[in-house]
Coordinates of C-alpha atoms and ligand atoms in Angstrom, one line a residue:
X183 CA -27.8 -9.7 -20.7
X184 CA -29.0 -12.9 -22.2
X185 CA -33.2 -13.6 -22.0
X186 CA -33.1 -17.1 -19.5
X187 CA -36.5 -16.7 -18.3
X188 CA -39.7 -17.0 -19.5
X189 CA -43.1 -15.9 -18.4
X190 CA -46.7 -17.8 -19.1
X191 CA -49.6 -16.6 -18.5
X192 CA -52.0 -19.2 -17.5
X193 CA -54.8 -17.5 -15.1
X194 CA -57.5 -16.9 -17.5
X195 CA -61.2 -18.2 -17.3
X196 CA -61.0 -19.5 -21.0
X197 CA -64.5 -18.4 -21.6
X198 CA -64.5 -19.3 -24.9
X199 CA -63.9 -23.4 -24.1
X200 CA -67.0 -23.3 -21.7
X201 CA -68.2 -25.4 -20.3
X202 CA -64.8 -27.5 -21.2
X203 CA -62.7 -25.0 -19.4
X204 CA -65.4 -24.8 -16.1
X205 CA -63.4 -27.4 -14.5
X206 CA -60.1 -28.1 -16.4
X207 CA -57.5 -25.0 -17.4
X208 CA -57.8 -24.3 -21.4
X209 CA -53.8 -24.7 -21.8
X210 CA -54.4 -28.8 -21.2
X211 CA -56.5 -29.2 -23.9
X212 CA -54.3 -31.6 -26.3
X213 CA -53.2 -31.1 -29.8
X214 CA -53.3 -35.0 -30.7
X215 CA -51.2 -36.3 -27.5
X216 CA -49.6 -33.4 -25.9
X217 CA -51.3 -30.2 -24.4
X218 CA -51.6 -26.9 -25.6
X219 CA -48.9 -25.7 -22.5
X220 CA -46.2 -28.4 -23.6
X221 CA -46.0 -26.8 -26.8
X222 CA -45.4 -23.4 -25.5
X223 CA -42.6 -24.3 -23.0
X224 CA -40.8 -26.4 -25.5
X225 CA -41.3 -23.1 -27.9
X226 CA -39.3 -21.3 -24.7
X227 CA -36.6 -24.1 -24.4
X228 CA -35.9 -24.2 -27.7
X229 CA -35.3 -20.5 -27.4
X230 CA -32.6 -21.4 -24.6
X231 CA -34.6 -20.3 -22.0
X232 CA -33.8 -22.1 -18.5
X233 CA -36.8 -21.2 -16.6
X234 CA -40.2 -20.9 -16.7
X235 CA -42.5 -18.9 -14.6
X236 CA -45.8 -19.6 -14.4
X237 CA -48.6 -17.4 -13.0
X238 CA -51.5 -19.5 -12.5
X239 CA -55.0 -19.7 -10.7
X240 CA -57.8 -21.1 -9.8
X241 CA -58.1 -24.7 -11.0
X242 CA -54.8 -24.7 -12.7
X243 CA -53.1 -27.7 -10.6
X244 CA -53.2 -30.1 -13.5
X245 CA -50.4 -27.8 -15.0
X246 CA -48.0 -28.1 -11.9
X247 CA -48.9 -31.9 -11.8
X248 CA -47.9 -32.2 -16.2
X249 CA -44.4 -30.9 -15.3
X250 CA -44.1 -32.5 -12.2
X251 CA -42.5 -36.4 -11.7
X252 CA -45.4 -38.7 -10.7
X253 CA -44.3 -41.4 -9.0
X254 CA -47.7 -43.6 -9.1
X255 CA -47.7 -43.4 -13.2
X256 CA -43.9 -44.4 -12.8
X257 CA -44.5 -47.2 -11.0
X258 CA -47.7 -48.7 -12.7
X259 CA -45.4 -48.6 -16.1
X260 CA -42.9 -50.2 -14.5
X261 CA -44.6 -52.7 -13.6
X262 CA -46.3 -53.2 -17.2
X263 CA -42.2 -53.2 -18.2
X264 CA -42.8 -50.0 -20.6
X265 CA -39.4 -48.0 -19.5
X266 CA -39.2 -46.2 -22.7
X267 CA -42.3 -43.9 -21.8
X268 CA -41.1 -43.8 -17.9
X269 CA -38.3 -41.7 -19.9
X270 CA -40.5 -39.5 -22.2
X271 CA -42.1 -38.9 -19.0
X272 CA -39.2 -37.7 -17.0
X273 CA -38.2 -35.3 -19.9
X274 CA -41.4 -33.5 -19.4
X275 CA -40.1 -32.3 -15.9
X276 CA -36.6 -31.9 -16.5
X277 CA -37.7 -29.4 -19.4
X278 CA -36.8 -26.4 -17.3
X279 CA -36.9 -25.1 -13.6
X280 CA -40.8 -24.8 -13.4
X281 CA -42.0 -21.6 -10.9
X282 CA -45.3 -21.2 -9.6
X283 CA -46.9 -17.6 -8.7
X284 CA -51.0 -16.9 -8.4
X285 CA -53.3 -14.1 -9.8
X286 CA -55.8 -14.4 -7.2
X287 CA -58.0 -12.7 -9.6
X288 CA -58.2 -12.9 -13.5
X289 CA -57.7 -9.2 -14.0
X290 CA -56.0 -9.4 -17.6
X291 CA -52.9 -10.2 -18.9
X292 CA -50.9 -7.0 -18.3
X293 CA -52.0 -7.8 -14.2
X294 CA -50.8 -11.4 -14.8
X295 CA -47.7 -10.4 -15.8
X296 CA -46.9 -7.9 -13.4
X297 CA -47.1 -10.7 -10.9
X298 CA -43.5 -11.9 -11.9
X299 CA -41.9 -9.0 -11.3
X300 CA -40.1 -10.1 -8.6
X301 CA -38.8 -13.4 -9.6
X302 CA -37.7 -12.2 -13.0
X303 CA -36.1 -8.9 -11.3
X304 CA -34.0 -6.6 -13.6
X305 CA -33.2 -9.0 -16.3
X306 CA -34.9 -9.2 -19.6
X307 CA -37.5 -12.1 -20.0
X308 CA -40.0 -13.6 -22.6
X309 CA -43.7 -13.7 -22.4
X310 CA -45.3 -16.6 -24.0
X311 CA -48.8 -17.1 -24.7
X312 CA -50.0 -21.2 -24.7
X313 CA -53.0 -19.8 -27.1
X314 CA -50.4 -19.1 -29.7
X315 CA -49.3 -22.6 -30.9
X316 CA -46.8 -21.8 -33.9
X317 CA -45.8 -24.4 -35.9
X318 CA -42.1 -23.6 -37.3
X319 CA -38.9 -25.2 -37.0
X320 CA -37.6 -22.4 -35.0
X321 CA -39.0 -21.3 -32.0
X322 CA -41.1 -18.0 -32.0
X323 CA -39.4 -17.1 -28.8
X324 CA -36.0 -17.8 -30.8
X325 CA -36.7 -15.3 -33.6
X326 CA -37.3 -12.7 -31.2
X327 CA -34.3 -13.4 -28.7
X328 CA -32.1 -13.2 -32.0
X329 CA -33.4 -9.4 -32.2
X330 CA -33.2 -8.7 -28.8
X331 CA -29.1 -10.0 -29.0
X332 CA -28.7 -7.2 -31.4
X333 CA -30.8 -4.0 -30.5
X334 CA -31.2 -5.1 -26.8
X335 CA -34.7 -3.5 -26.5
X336 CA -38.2 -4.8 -26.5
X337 CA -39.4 -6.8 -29.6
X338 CA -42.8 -8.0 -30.1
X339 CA -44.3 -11.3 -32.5
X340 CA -46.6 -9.8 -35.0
X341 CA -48.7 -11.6 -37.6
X342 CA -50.8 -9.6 -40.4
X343 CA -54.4 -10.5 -39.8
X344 CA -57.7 -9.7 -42.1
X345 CA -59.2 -6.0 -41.6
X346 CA -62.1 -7.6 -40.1
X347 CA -60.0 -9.7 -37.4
X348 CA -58.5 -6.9 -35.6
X349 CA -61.3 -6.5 -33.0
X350 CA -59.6 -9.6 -31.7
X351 CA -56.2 -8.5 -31.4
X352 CA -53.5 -5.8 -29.9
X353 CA -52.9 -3.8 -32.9
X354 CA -49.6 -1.8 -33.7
X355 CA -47.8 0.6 -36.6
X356 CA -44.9 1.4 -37.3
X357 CA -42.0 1.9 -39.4
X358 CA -40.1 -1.2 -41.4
X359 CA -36.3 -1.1 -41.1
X360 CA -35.5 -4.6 -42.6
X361 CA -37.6 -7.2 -43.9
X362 CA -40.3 -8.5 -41.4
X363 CA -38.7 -5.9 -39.0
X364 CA -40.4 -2.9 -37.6
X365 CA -39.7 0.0 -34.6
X366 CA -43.1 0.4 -33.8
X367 CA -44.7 3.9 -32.5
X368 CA -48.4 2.9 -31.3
X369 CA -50.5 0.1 -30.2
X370 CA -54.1 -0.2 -29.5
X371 CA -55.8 -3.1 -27.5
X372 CA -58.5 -4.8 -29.9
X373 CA -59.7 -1.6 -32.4
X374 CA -62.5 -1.3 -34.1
X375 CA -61.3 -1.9 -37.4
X376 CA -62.0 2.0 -38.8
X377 CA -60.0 2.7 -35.6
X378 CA -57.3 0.5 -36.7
X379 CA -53.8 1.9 -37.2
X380 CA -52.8 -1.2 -39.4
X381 CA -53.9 -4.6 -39.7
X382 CA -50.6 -6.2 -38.0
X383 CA -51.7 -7.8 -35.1
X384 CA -49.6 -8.7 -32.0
X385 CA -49.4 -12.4 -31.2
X386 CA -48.4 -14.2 -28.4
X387 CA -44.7 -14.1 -28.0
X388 CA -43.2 -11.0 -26.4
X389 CA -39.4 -10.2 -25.4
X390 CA -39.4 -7.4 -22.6
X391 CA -36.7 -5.1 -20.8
X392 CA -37.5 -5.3 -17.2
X393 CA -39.2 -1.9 -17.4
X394 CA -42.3 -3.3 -18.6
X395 CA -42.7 -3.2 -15.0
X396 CA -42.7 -0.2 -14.2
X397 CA -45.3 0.8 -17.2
X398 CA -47.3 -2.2 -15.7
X399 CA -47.2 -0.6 -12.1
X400 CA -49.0 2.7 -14.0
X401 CA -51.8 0.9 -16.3
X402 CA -54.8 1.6 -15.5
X403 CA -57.8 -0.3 -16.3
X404 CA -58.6 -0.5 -20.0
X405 CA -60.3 -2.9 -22.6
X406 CA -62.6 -5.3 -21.3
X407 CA -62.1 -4.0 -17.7
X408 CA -59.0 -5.6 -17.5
X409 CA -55.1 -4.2 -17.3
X410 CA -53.9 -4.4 -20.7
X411 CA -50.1 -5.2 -21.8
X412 CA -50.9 -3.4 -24.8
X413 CA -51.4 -0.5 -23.0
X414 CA -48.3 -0.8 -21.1
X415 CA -46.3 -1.3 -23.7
X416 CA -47.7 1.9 -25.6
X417 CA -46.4 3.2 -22.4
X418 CA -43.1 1.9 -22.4
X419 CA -42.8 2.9 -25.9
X420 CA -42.1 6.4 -25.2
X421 CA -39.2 5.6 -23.1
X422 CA -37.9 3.0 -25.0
X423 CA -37.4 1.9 -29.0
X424 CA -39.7 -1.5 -29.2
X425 CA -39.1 -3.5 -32.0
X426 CA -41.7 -5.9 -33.9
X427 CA -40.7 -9.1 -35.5
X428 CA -43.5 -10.7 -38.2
X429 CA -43.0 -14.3 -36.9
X430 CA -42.1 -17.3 -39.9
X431 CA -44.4 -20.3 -39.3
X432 CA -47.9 -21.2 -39.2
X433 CA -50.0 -20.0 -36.5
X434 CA -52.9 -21.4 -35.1
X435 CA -55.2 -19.2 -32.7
X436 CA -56.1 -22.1 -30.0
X437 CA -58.0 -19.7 -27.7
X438 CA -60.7 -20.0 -30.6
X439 CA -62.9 -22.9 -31.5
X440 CA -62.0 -22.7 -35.2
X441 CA -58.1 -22.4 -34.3
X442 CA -57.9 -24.9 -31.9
X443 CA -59.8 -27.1 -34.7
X444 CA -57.1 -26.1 -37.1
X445 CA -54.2 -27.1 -35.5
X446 CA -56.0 -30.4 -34.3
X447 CA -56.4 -31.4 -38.2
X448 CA -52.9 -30.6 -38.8
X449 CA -51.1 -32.3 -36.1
X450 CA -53.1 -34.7 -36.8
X451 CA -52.0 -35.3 -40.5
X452 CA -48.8 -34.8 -39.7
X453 CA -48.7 -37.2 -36.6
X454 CA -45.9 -40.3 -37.3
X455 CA -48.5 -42.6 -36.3
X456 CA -52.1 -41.6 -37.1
X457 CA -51.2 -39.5 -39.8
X458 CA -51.9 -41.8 -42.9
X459 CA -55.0 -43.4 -41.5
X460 CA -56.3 -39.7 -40.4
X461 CA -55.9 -38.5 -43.9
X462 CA -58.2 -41.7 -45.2
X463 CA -60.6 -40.9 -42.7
X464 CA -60.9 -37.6 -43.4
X465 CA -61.1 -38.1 -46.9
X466 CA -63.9 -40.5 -46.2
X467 CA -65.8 -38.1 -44.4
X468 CA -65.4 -35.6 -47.3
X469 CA -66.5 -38.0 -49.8
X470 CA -63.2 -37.8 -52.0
Ligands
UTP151 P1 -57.3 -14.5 -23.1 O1 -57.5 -13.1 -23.5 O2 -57.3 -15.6 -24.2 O3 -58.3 -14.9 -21.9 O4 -55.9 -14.5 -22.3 P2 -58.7 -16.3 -21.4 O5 -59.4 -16.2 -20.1 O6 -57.6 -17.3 -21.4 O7 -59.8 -16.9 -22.5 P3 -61.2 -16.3 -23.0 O8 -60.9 -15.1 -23.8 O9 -62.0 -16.0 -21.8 O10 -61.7 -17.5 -23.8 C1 -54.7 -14.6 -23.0 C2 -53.7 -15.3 -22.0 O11 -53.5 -14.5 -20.8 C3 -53.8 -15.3 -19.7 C4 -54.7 -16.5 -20.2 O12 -54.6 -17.6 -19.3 C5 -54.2 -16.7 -21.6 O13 -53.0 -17.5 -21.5 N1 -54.5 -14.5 -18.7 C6 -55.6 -13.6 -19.1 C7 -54.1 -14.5 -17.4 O14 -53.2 -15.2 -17.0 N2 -54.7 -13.7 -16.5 C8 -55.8 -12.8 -16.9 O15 -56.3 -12.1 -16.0 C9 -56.2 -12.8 -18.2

């Protein structure tokens, strides 16, 4: 069956933006001109994904309204005679078939997406995480659908990350079949790093068999408080061969400070239009 829908997570408090985040949803924060969520459903479009489920919550209204038409800003450049971005504009909402579903309470990701159990039903989906922003010139999501069209199981985006990073992540080992390819045997939600069973982390791109669901359904409360994917798809692991994919192309943690900084410099540079003049400023401001 082929993966056509996609799941995003988008409920979260973003702690780590406050108090940027206390009345605005983390995944609009821009990367020069465009925010944070665009770049994760164009990752899922690119993929071939045809719809994109959204579970969202309190104050997250500014995503509906980003992939929705709006008549009022359609009309005002009309009127200034600029039809070119009337277009750009349009292509943001015909992107994909946008559905909405609410977490009423942030209670972790693994909760969030057990929430779209229903719309996605018994066919295989993606997971995408808007934090993740991966610069590549093929979709993370792709990488992993071109797995899933061969072994037809689970298959996970995975990133090697410093010993001393993997408090921060869900953390996996296993055994490597082909290069960058792996059928992973355990996975542990944010280890100590002596606790560690490697140091290849999971990042946020996910391909899942609809019985994820029915591992989500039996996770219980873990890390942080919260239900944990991780934990349900430790679960799911021992019903089912899950593969892990190391992802090509540069990631950029934008859930962080320092990541979202990253990729803010970068885009920048490589921006059409700002690009030259932000690398003489920058240089400036360095003194070279
Ligand atoms: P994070 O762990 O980054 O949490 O969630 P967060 O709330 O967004 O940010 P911090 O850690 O407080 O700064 C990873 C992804 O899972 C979603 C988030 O919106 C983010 O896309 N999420 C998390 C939910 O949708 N619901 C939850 O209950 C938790």
């Amino acid at each position: 069956m082929r993966v056509r829908k996609a799941v995003l997570p988008v409920a979260g408090f973003g702690t780590r933006f406050l108090p940027a985040t206390k009345s605005s949803s983390k995944e609009m924060l821009p990367l020069v001109d465009k925010p944070l969520i665009h770049y994760a459903v164009k990752d899922a479009v690119d993929a071939g994904i045809e719809q994109i489920v959204f579970v969202t919550g309190r104050g997250k209204r500014a995503i509906e309204d980003y992939f929705d038409i709006s008549f009022e800003l359609e009309y005002h450049l009309k009127f200034h005679g600029k039809d070119e971005i009337i277009e750009e504009m349009r292509q943001i909402s015909d992107m994909a078939d946008f559905v909405y579903l609410r977490q009423k309470e942030p209670k972790g990701l693994g909760h969030a997406v057990l929430r779209a159990k229903d719309v996605v039903g018994d066919e295989p989906f993606a997971v995408i995480l808007a934090d993740d922003v991966i610069e590549n010139s093929s979709s993370g999501t792709k990488q992993l659908i071109d797995v899933f069209d061969r072994y037809h199981c689970s298959v996970i985006g995975l990133e090697g990350v410093p010993k001393e990073d993997v408090s921060k992540y869900g953390i996996v080992s296993g055994k490597e079949i082909e290069d960058g390819l792996y059928k992973l045997d355990n996975f542990v939600e944010k280890p100590k790093p002596e606790q560690a069973p490697s140091n290849t982390a999971i990042i946020g791109r996910y391909i899942f068999t609809h019985r994820i669901f029915e591992e989500l359904e039996k996770t219980q409360v873990g890390a942080k408080g919260e239900i944990q994917l991780t934990d349900a798809i430790l679960s799911l692991s021992k019903k089912e061969v899950i593969y892990g994919k190391t992802l090509e192309g540069k990631r950029f943690d934008c859930g962080s400070k320092f990541g979202f900084l990253e990729a803010t410099v970068e885009f920048a540079l490589n921006d059409k239009e700002i690009g030259q003049e932000f690398k003489e400023y920058l240089k400036g401001v360095m003194g070279c």
